[in-house]
mmCIF file of C-alpha atoms in Angstrom:
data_model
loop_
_atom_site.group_PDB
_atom_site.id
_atom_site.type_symbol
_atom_site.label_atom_id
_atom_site.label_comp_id
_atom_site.label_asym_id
_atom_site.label_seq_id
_atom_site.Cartn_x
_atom_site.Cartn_y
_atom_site.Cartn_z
ATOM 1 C CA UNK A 1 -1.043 0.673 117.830
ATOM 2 C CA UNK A 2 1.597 -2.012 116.987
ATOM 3 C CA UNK A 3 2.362 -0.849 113.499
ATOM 4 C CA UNK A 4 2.731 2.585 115.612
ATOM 5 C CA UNK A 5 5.455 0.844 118.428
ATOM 6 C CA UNK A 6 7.115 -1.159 115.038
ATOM 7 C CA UNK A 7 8.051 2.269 113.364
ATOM 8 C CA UNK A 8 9.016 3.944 116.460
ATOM 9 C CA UNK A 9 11.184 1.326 117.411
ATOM 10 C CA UNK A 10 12.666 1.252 113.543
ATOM 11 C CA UNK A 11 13.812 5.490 114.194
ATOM 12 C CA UNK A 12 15.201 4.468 117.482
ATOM 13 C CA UNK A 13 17.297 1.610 115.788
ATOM 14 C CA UNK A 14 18.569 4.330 113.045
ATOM 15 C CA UNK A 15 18.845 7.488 114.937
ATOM 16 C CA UNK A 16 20.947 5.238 117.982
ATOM 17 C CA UNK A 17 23.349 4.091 114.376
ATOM 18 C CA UNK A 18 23.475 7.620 114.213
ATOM 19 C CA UNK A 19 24.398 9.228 116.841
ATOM 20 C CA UNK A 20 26.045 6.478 119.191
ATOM 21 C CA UNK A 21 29.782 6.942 116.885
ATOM 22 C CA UNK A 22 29.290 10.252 116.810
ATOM 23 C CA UNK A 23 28.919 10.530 120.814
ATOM 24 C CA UNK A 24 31.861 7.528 120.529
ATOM 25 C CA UNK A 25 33.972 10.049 118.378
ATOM 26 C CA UNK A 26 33.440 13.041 120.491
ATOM 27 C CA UNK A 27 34.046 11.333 123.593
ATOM 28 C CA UNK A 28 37.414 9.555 122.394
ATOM 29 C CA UNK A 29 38.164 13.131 121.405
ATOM 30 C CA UNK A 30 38.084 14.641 124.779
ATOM 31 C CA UNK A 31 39.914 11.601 126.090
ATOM 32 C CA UNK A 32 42.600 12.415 123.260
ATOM 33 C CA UNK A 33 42.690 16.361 124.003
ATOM 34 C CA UNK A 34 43.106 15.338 127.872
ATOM 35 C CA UNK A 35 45.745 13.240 127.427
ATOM 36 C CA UNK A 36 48.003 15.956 125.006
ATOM 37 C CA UNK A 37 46.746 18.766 127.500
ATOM 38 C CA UNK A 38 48.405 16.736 130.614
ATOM 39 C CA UNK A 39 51.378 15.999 129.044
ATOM 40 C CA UNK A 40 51.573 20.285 128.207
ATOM 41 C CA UNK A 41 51.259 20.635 131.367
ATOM 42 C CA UNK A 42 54.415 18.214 132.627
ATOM 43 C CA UNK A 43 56.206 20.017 129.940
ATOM 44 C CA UNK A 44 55.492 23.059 131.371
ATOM 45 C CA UNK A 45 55.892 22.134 135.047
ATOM 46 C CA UNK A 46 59.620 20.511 133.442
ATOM 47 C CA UNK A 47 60.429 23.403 131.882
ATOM 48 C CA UNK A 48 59.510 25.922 134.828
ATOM 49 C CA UNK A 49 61.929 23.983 137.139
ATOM 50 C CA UNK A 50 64.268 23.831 135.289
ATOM 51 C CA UNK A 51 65.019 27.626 134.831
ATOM 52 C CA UNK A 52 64.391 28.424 138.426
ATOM 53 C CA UNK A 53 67.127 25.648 138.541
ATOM 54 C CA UNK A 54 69.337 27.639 136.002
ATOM 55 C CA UNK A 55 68.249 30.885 137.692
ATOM 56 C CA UNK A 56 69.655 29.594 141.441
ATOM 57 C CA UNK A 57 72.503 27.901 139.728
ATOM 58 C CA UNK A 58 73.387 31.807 138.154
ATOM 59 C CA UNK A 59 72.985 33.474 141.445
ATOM 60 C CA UNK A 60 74.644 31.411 143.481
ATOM 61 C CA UNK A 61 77.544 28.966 141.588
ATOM 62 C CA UNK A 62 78.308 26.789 145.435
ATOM 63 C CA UNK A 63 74.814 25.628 144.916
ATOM 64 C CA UNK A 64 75.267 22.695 142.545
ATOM 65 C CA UNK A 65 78.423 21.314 144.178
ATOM 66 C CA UNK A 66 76.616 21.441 148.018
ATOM 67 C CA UNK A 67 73.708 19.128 145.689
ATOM 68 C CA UNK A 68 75.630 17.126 144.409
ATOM 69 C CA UNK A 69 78.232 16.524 147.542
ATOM 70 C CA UNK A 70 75.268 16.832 149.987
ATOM 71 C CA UNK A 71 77.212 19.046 151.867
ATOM 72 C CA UNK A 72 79.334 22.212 152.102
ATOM 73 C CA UNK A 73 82.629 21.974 149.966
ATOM 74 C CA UNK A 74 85.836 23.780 151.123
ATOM 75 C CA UNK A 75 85.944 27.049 149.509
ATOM 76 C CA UNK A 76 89.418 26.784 148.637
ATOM 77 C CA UNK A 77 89.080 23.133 146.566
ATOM 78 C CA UNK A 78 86.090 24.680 144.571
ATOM 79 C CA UNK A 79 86.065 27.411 141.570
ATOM 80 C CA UNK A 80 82.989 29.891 143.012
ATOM 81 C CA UNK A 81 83.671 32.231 139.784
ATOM 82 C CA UNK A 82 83.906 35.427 140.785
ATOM 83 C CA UNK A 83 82.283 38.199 138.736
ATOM 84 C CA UNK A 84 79.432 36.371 137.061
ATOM 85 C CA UNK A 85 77.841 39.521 136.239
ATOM 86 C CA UNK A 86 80.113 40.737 134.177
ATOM 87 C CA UNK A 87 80.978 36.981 132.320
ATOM 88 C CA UNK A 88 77.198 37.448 131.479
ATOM 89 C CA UNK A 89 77.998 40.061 128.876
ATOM 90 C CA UNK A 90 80.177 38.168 127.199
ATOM 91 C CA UNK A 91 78.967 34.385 127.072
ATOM 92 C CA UNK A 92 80.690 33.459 130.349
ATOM 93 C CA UNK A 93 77.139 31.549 131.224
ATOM 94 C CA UNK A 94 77.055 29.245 128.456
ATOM 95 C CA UNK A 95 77.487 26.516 130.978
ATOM 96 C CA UNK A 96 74.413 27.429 132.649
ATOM 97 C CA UNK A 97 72.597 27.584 129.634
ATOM 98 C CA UNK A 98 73.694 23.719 128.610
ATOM 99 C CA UNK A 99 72.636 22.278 131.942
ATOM 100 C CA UNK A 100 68.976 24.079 132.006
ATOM 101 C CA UNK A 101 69.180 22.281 128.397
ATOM 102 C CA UNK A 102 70.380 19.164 129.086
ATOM 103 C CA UNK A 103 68.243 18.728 132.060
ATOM 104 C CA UNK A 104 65.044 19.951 129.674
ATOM 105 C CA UNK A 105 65.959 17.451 127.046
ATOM 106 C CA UNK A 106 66.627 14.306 129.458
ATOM 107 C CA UNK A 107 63.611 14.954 131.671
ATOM 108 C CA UNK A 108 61.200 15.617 128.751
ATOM 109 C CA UNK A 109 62.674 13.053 127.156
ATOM 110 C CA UNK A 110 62.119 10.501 129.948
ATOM 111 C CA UNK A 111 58.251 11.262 129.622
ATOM 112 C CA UNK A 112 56.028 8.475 129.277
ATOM 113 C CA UNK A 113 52.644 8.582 126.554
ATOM 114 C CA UNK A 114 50.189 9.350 129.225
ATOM 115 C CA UNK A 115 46.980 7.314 129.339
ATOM 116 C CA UNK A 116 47.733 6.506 125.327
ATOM 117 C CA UNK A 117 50.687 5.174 123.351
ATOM 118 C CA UNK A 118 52.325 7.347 120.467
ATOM 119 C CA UNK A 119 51.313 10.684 122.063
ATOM 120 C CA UNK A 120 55.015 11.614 123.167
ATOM 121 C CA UNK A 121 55.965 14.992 122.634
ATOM 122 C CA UNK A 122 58.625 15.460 119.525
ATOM 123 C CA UNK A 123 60.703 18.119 117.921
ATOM 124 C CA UNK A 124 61.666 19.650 120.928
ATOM 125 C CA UNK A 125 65.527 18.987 120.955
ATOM 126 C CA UNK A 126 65.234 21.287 117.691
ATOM 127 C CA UNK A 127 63.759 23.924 118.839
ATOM 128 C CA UNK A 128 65.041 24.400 122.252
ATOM 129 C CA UNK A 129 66.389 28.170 123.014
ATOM 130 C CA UNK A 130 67.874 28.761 126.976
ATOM 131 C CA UNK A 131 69.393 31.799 127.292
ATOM 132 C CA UNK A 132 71.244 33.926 129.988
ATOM 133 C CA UNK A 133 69.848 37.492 130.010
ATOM 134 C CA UNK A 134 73.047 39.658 131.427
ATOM 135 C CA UNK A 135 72.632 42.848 132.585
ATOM 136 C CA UNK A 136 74.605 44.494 135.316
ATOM 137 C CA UNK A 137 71.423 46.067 136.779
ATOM 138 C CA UNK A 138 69.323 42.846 136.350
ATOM 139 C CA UNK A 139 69.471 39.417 134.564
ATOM 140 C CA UNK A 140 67.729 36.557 133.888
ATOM 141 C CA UNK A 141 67.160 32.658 132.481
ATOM 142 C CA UNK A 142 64.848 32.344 129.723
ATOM 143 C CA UNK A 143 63.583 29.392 127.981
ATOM 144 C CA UNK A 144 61.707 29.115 124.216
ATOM 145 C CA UNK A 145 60.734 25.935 123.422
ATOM 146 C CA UNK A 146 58.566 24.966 120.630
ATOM 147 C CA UNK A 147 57.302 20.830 120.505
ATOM 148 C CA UNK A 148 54.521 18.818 118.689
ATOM 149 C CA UNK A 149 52.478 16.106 120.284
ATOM 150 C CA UNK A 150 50.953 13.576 118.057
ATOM 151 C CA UNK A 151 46.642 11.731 118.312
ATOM 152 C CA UNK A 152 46.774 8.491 117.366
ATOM 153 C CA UNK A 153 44.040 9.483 114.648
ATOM 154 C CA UNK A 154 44.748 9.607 110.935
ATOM 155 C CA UNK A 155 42.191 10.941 108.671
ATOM 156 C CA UNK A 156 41.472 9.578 105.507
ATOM 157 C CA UNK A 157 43.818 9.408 102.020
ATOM 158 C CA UNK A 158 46.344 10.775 105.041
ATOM 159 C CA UNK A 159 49.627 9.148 106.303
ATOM 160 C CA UNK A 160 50.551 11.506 109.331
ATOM 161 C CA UNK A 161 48.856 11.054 112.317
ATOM 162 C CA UNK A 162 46.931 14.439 113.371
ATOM 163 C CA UNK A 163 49.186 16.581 115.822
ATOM 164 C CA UNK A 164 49.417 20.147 117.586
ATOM 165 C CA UNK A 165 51.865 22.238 118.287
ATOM 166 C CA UNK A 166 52.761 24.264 121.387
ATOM 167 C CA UNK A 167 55.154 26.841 122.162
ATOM 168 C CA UNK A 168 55.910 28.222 125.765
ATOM 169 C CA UNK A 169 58.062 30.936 127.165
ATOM 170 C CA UNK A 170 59.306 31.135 130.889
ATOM 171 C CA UNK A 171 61.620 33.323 132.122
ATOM 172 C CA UNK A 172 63.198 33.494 135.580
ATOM 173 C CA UNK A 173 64.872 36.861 137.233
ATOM 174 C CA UNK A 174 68.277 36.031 138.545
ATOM 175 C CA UNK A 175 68.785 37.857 142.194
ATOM 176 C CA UNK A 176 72.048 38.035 143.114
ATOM 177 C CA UNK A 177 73.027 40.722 145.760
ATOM 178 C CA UNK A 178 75.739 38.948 147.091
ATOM 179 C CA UNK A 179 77.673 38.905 143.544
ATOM 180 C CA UNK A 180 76.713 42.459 142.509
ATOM 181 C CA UNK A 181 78.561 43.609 145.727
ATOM 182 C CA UNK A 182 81.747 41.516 144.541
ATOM 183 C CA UNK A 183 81.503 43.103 141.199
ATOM 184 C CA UNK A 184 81.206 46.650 142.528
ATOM 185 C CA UNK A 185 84.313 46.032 144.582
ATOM 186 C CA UNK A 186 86.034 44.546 141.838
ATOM 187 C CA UNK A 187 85.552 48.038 139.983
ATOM 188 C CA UNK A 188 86.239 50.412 143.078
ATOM 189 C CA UNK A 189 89.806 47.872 143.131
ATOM 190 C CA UNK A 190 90.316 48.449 139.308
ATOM 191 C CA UNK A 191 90.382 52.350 139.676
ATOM 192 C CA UNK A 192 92.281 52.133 142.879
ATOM 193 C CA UNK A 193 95.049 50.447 140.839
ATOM 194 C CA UNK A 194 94.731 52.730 137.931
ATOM 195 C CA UNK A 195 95.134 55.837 140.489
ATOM 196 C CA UNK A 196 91.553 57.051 139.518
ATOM 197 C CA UNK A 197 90.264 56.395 142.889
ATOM 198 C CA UNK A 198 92.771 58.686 144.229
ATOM 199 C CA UNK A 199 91.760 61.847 141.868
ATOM 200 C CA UNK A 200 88.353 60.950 142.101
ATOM 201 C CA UNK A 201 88.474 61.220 145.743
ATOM 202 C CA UNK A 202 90.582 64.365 146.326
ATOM 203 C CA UNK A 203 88.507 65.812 143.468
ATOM 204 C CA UNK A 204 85.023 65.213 146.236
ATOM 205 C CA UNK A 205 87.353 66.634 148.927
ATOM 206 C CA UNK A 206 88.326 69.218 147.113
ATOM 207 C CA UNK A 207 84.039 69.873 146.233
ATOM 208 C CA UNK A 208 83.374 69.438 150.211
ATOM 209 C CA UNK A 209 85.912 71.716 151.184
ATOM 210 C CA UNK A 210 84.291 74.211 148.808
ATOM 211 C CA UNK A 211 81.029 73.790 149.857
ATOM 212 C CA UNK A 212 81.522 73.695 153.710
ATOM 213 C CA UNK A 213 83.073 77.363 152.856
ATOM 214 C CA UNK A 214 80.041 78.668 150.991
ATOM 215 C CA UNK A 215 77.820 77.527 153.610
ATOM 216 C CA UNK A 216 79.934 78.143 156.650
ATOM 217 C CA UNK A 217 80.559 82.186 156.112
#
């Protein structure tokens, strides 16, 4: 019976050498995973503000001088850029586009390593894409991003620490009624001055008149 308990105890010593690093290794492995998952997930939230950011800024240009004044500036001492629909097509947003960057790159930036040191996020100042979508109909922010964050594990014969790679797309729709009126009366003023509004008009009088006699005999 004791020569029994002596070799049962001797497979409990080698099967616990066994599998006691291997539970260790798994377990510092979901810790790891965790860690690079959460800070994902702050990139994400970062970059998700920040085009809805972008995306208000587009609709509405007052909005980041009342933010940064705290209150309403006087309309005359401030530049509220008329026809942004229209600079769309043509690049006019690029300033837009730098602050939904800048405020990407300083924010993500400012991220700490989570619950483990070395596990910031990297190579995301390269690959950072914002873009304003203009359309006259529609328009939108959109943000690519592509970034790498690193385990502090290096496997053997290797010099580079093990990493993975993410890449996430948001994209925001711009609403802006208010500025799609401006830019429709901008139009109806351009082919006033030209005299088009005046042909186009007696031409639908001209249509009236001839249908209020075909249905009025």
């Amino acid at each position: 019976m004791k020569k029994r308990l002596k070799n049962d105890s001797g497979a409990l010593i080698v099967e616990a050498t066994i599998v006691f690093p291997v539970c260790l290794i798994i377990i510092m492995m979901l810790l790891y995973l965790g860690n690079v998952y959460y800070q994902k997930s702050r990139i994400e939230s970062i970059v998700v503000e920040a085009v809805l950011d972008g995306a208000a800024y587009s609709a509405d240009p007052l909005l980041k001088a009342v933010e940064e004044s705290g209150k309403i500036p006087d309309f005359g001492s401030v530049d509220y850029k008329p026809y942004r629909y229209i600079a769309g097509f043509f690049g006019g947003m690029g300033d837009i586009e730098s602050s939904v960057r800048n405020l990407i790159s300083s924010r993500i930036g400012s991220l700490n390593t989570g619950l483990y040191t070395g596990m910031k996020p990297t190579g995301y100042n390269s690959n950072l894409s914002v873009k304003y979508n203009g359309g006259f109909i529609a328009s939108s922010v959109s943000v690519d991003l592509q970034y790498r964050i690193e385990l502090p594990i290096r496997l053997l014969g290797e010099r580079e620490r093990l990493s993975m790679k993410f890449k996430t797309h948001t994209e925001v729709p711009v609403s802006d009624s208010p500025e799609f009126i401006r830019n429709v009366n901008m139009i109806e003023d351009i082919l006033e001055v030209t005299g088009i509004k005046a042909k186009i008009t007696d031409k639908v009088k001209e249509m009236k008149e001839f249908f209020d006699k075909l249905f009025h005999k």
